[in-house]
Coordinates of C-alpha atoms in Angstrom, one line a residue:
X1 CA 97.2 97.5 119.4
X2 CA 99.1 99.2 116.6
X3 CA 97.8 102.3 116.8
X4 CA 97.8 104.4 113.5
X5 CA 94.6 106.7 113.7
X6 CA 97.0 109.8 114.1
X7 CA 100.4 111.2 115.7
X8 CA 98.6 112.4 118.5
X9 CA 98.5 109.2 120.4
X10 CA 102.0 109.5 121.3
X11 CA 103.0 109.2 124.6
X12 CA 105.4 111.6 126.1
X13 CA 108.9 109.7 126.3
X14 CA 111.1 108.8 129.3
X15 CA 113.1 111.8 129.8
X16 CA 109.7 114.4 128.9
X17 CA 107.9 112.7 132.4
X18 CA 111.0 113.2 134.6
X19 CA 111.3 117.1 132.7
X20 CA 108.0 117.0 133.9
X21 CA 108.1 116.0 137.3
X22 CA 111.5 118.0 137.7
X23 CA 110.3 121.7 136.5
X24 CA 111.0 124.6 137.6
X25 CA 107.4 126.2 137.7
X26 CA 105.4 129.6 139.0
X27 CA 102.3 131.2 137.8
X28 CA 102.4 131.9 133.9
X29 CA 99.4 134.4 134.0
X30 CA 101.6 136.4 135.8
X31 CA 104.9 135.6 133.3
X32 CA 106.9 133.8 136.4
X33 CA 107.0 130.2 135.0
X34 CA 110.8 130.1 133.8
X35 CA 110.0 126.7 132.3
X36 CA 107.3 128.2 129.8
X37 CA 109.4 131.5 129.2
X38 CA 112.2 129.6 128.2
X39 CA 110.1 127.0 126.1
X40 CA 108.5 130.3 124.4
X41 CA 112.2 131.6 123.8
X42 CA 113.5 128.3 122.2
X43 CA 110.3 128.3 119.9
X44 CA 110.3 132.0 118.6
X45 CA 114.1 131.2 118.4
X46 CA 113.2 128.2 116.0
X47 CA 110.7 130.0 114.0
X48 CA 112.4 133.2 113.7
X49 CA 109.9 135.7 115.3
X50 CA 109.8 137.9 118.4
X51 CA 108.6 136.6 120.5
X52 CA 106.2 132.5 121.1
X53 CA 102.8 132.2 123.2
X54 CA 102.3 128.4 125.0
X55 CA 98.8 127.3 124.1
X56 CA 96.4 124.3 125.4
X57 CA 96.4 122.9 121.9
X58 CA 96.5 123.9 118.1
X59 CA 92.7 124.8 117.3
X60 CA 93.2 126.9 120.3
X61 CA 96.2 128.1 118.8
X62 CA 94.3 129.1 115.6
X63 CA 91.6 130.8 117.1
X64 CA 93.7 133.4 119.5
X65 CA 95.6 133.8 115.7
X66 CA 92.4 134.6 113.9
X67 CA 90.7 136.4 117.0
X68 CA 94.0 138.8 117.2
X69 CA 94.0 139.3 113.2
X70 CA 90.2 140.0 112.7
X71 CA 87.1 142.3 113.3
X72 CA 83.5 140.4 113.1
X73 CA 82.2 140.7 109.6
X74 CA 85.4 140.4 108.2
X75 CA 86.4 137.5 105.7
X76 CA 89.2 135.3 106.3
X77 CA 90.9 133.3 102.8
X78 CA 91.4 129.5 103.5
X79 CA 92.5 126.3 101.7
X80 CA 88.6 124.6 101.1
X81 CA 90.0 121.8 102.8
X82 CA 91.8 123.0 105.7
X83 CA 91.5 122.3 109.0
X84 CA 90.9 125.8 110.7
X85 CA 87.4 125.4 108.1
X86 CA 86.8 121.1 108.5
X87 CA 87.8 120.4 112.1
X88 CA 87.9 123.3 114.5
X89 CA 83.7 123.2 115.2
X90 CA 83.9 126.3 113.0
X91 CA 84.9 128.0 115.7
X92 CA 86.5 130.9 113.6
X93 CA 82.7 131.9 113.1
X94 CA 81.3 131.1 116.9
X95 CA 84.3 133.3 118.6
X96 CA 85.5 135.9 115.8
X97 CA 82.2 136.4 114.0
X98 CA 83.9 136.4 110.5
X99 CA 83.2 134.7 107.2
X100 CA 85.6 131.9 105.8
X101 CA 86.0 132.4 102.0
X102 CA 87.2 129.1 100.6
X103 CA 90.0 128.7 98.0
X104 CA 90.1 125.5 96.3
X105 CA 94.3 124.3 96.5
X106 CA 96.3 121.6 94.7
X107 CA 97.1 119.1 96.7
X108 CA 96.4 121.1 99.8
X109 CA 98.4 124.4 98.2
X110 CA 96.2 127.7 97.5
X111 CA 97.6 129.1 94.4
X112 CA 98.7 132.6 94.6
X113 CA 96.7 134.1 91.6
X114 CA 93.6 132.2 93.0
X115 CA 94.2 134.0 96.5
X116 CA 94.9 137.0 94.6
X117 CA 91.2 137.2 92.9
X118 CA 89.5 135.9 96.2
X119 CA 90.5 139.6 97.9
X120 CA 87.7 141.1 98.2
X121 CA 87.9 144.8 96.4
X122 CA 86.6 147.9 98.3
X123 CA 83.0 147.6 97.5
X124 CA 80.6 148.1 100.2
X125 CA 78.7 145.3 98.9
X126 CA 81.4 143.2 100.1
X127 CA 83.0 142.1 103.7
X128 CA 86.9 143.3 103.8
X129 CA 89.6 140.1 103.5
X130 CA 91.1 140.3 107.0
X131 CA 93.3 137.5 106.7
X132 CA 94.8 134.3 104.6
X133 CA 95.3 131.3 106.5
X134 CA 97.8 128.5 104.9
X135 CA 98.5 124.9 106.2
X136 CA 101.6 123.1 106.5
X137 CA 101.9 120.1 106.0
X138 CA 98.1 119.8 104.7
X139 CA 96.2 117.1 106.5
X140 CA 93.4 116.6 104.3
X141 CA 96.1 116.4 101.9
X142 CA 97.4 113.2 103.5
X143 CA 100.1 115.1 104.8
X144 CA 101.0 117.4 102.1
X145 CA 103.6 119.4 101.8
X146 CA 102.9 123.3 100.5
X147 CA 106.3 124.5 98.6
X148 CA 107.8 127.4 100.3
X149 CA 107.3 129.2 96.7
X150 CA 103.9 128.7 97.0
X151 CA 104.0 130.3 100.4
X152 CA 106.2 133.0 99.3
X153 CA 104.1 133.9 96.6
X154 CA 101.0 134.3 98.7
X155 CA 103.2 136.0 101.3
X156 CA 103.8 139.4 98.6
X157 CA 100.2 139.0 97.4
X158 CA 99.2 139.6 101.0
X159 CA 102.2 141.8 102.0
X160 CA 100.8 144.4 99.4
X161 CA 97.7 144.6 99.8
X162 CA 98.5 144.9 104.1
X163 CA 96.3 141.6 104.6
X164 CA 98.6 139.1 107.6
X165 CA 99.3 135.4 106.6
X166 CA 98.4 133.1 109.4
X167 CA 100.2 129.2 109.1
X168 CA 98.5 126.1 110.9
X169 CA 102.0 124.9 111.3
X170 CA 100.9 122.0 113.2
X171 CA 103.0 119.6 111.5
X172 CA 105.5 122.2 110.6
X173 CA 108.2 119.8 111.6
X174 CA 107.3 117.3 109.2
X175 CA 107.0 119.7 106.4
X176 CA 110.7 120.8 106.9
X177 CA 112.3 117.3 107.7
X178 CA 110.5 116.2 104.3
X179 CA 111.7 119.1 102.2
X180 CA 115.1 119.7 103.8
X181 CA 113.7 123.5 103.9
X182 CA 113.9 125.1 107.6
X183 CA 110.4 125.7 109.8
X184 CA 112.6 129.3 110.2
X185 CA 112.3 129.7 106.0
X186 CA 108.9 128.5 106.0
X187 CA 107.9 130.8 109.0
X188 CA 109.4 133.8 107.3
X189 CA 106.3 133.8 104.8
X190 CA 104.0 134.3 107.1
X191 CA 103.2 136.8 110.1
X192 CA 102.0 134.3 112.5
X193 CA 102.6 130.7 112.7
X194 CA 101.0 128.1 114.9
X195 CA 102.9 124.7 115.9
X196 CA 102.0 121.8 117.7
X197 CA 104.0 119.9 120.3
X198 CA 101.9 116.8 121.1
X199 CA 101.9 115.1 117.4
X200 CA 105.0 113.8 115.7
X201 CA 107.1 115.5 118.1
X202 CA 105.8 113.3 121.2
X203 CA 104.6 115.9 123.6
X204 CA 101.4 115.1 126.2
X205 CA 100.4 118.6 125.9
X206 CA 100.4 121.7 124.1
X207 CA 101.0 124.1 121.1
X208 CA 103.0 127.6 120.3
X209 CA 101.9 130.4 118.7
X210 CA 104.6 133.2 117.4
X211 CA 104.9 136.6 115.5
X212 CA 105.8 140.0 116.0
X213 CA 105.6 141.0 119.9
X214 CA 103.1 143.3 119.7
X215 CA 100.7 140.5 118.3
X216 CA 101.5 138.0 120.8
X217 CA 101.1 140.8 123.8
X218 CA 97.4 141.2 122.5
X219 CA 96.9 137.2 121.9
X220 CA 98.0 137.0 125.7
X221 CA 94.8 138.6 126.8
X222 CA 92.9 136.4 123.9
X223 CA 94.1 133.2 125.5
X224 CA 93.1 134.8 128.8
X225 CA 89.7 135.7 127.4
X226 CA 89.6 131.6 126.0
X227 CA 90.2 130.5 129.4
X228 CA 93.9 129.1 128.4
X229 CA 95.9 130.8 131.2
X230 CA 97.6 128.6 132.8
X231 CA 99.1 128.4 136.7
X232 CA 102.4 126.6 136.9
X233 CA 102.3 125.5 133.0
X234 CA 106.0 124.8 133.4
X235 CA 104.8 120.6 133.6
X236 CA 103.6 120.6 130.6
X237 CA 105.6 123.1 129.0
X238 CA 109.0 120.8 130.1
X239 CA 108.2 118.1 127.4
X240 CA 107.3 120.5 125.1
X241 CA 110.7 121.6 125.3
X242 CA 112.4 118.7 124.5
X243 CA 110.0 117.6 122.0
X244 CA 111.3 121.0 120.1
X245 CA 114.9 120.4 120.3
X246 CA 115.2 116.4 120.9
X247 CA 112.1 115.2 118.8
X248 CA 112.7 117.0 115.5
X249 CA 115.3 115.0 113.8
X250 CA 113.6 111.6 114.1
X251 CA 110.5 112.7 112.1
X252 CA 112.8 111.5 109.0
X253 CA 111.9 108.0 110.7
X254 CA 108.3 108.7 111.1
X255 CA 108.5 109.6 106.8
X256 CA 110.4 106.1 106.6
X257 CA 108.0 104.3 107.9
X258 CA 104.9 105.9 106.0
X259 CA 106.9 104.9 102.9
X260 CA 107.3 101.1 103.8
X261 CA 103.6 101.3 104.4
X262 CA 102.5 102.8 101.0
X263 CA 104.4 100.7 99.4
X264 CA 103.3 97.3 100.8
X265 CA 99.5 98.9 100.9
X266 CA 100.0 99.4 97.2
X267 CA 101.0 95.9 96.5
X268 CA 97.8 94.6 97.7
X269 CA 95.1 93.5 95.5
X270 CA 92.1 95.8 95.5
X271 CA 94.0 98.4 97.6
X272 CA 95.1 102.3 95.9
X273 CA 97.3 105.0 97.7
X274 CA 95.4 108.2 97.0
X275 CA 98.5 110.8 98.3
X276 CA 102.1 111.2 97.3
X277 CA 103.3 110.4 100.7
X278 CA 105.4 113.5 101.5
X279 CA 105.3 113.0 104.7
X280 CA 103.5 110.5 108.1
X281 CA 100.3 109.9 106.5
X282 CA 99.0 107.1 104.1
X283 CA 95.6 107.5 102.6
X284 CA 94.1 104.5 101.3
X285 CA 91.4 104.3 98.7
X286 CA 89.6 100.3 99.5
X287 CA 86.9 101.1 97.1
X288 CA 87.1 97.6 94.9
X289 CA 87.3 95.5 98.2
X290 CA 83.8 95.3 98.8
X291 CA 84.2 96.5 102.5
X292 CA 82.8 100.0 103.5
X293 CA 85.2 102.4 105.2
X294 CA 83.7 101.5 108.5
X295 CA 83.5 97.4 107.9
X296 CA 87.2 97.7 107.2
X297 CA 88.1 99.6 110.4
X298 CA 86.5 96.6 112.2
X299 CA 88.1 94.1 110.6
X300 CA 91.3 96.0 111.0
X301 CA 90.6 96.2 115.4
X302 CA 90.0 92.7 114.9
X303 CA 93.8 92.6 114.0
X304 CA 94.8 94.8 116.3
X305 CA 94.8 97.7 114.3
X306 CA 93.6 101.0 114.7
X307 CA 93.2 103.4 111.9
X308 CA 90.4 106.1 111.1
X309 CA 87.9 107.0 108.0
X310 CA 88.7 109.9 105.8
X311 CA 85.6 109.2 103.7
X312 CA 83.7 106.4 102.6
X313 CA 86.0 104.5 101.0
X314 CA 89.5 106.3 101.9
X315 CA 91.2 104.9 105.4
X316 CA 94.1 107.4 107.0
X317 CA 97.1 105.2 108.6
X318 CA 99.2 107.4 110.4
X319 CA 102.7 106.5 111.4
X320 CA 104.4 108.2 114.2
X321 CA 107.0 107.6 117.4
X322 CA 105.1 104.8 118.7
X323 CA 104.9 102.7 115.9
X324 CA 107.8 100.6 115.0
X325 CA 109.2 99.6 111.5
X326 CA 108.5 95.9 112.6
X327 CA 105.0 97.1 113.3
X328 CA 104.4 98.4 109.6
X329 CA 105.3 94.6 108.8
X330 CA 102.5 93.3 110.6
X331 CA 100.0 95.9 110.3
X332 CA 100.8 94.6 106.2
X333 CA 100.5 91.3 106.9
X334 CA 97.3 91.4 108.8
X335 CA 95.5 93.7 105.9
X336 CA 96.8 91.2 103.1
X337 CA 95.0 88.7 105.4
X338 CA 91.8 90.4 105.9
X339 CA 91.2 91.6 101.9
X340 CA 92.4 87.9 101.0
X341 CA 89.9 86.8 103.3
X342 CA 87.1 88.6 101.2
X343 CA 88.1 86.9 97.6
X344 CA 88.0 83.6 99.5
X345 CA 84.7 84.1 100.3
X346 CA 83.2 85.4 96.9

C-alpha cells in the first residue's frame, strides 16, 4: 500500500532500532536515563530554551503545556481550527477545566489585532485569558505555514499584557525547512513550544516539550500526574534523538514530493487543490467527481492507496519518509484511472 493518510505512519529507520536496542537506559522518574537527558539537552539546545521534557506523544504534550499555564475557569485563545480545539478529545476542558475562546486565522494564522481584542478585560463578568496557543505548521491548514511575523506580533501582544504563548510545534520541522527560518527563531516567539518526533521526522515514539526551567520542573510532576513517567525511556528516547539531528534535513524531500503530487492532482479533470502546499500535505477538493469523500477512499484502497477525509468532499494525501517519488507517480496514475473510470460510465 502507498500509504498517505499522515506522517505518522513512518517507521523508525535502520540505525533508530539498533539506537534502540543499544541504549544506555535507567529510570527517568528518577532523572537517571542518560539517553533521555541527553535527548532533552539536544532538543532545548535546538529550540533555544532551558531546559526539554520527553513526552508519550504531542496531545500529551499540549495538555501538561496548558495544565502548567492555566487555573480552571480560565480562558485559553486558540486558532478555531487548531488541533489542541479539533483533535485532542477536548481534553484541555476534561483535565484543565478552562474555556477555549476561538479566533478565526488566515490560512491557519491568528492575526494579532484579532488576538488582541479576544483578551478578555478585567470585568468580573468575564473568565481571565490565561493563555494563547499558536500552531505551526497548521494542519487543518493543509500544512500551513504561520509567518514568524505573525508569531512575533502575537508574541508582544501577549508579552504585555503578561499572558504565555504556548506553540503546537508538532510539525515545527517542516515549518522551518519550508521557510528557510530556524525552529530556534520560531521558538523564540513563544514561552513554550511542543514538538513531535514520530511524524516527518521518523521516530516510533514520542514528543518534547521546552521552556524556561522552572516551567518544565512543574510540567514534570504534570506528566507524572498524566501517568507519562516513564522507567527506562532511553528506547524510545534513542530514535528520537536521531530523528532530531539526522531526520531534519530530508523534510525538503518530504515538501518535494507534496509538490509533484499537487501538481499532477491538479491536472486531473474534476479534481482542485484547496491549500498552497507550503509544506507535506495535499488537500484535495473531488467535489465535481460525483464520488463522496468516503466512495473515493474506497476506490483509492482498491488501488492500493491510503488516504483519509478532511470533509465531505476534501481528501488529505500526506507525503512523508516512506513514500517514494516513484510512488507519487503511481498513486497519480491510479487516481487518473479511477475519476476516468467515472466519465466512462456516465
Amino acid at each position: 500500500m502507498i500509504d498517505l493518510r499522515s506522517d505518522t505512519v513512518t517507521k523508525p529507520t535502520e540505525l533508530m532500532r539498533k539506537a534502540m536496542y543499544a541504549a544506555e537506559v535507567g529510570d527517568d522518574v528518577y532523572g537517571e536515563d542518560p539517553a533521555v537527558n541527553f535527548l532533552e539537552e539536544t532538543a532545548a539546545d535546538l529550540l533555544g530554551k532551558e531546559k526539554a521534557l520527553f513526552v508519550t506523544s504531542g496531545t500529551q504534550g499540549n495538555q501538561i503545556a496548558v495544565l502548567t499555564h492555566t487555573a480552571p475557569g480560565s480562558e485559553v485563545i486558540m486558532e478555531s481550527d487548531s488541533h489542541i480545539y479539533m483533535y485532542e478529545g477536548a481534553a484541555v476542558s476534561a483535565f484543565a477545566g478552562i474555556q477555549p475562546r476561538l479566533v478565526k486565522g488566515i490560512n491557519g494564522s491568528m492575526q494579532a489585532e484579532d488576538v488582541k481584542n479576544a483578551i478578555r478585560s478585567d470585568d468580573i463578568h468575564h473568565p481571565e485569558t490565561s493563555l494563547v496557543c499558536l500552531e505551526n505548521t497548521h494542519n487543518r491548514a493543509g500544512g500551513a505555514i504561520v509567518p514568524l511575523r505573525d508569531m512575533k506580533d502575537i508574541y508582544k501582544i501577549c508579552s504585555a499584557a503578561s499572558i504565555p504563548v504556548h506553540l503546537d510545534g508538532a510539525r515545527l520541522f517542516n515549518a522551518a525547512a519550508g521557510s528557510g527560518t530556524s525552529v530556534k527563531d520560531f521558538a523564540s516567539y513563544c514561552d513554550t513550544v511542543q514538538i513531535c518526533l514520530s511524524k516527518g521526522l521518523g521516530a516510533p515514539v514520542g514528543s518534547l516539550i521546552a521552556g524556561s526551567e522552572d516551567f518544565i520542573r512543574k510540567a514534570r510532576k504534570w506528566r507524572k500526574r498524566l501517568g507519562g513517567g516513564l522507567r527506562q525511556g532511553g528506547v524510545l528516547a534513542a530514535p528520537g534523538r536521531i530523528a532530531l539531528t539526522e531526520m531534519t534535513e530530508r523534510l525538503h524531500d518530504d515538501h518535494e514530493k507534496a509538490s509533484k503530487l499537487a501538481e499532477g492532482l491538479a491536472e486531473i479533470p474534476s479534481l482542485s487543490i484547496e491549500n498552497q502546499v507550503d509544506t507535506n500535505i495535499v488537500l484535495v477538493n473531488i467535489g465535481q467527481t460525483g464520488f463522496s469523500a468516503e466512495q473515493f477512499l474506497q476506490l483509492l484502497k482498491g488501488q492500493g492507496i491510503l488516504a483519509v477525509a478532511f470533509g465531505p468532499q476534501t481528501i488529505r494525501f500526506t507525503t512523508h519518509y516512506d513514500v517514494t517519488f516513484e510512488d507519487i507517480d503511481k498513486a497519480l496514475t491510479s487516481i487518473s484511472a479511477i475519476i476516468s473510470s467515472k466519465v466512462i460510465l456516465h
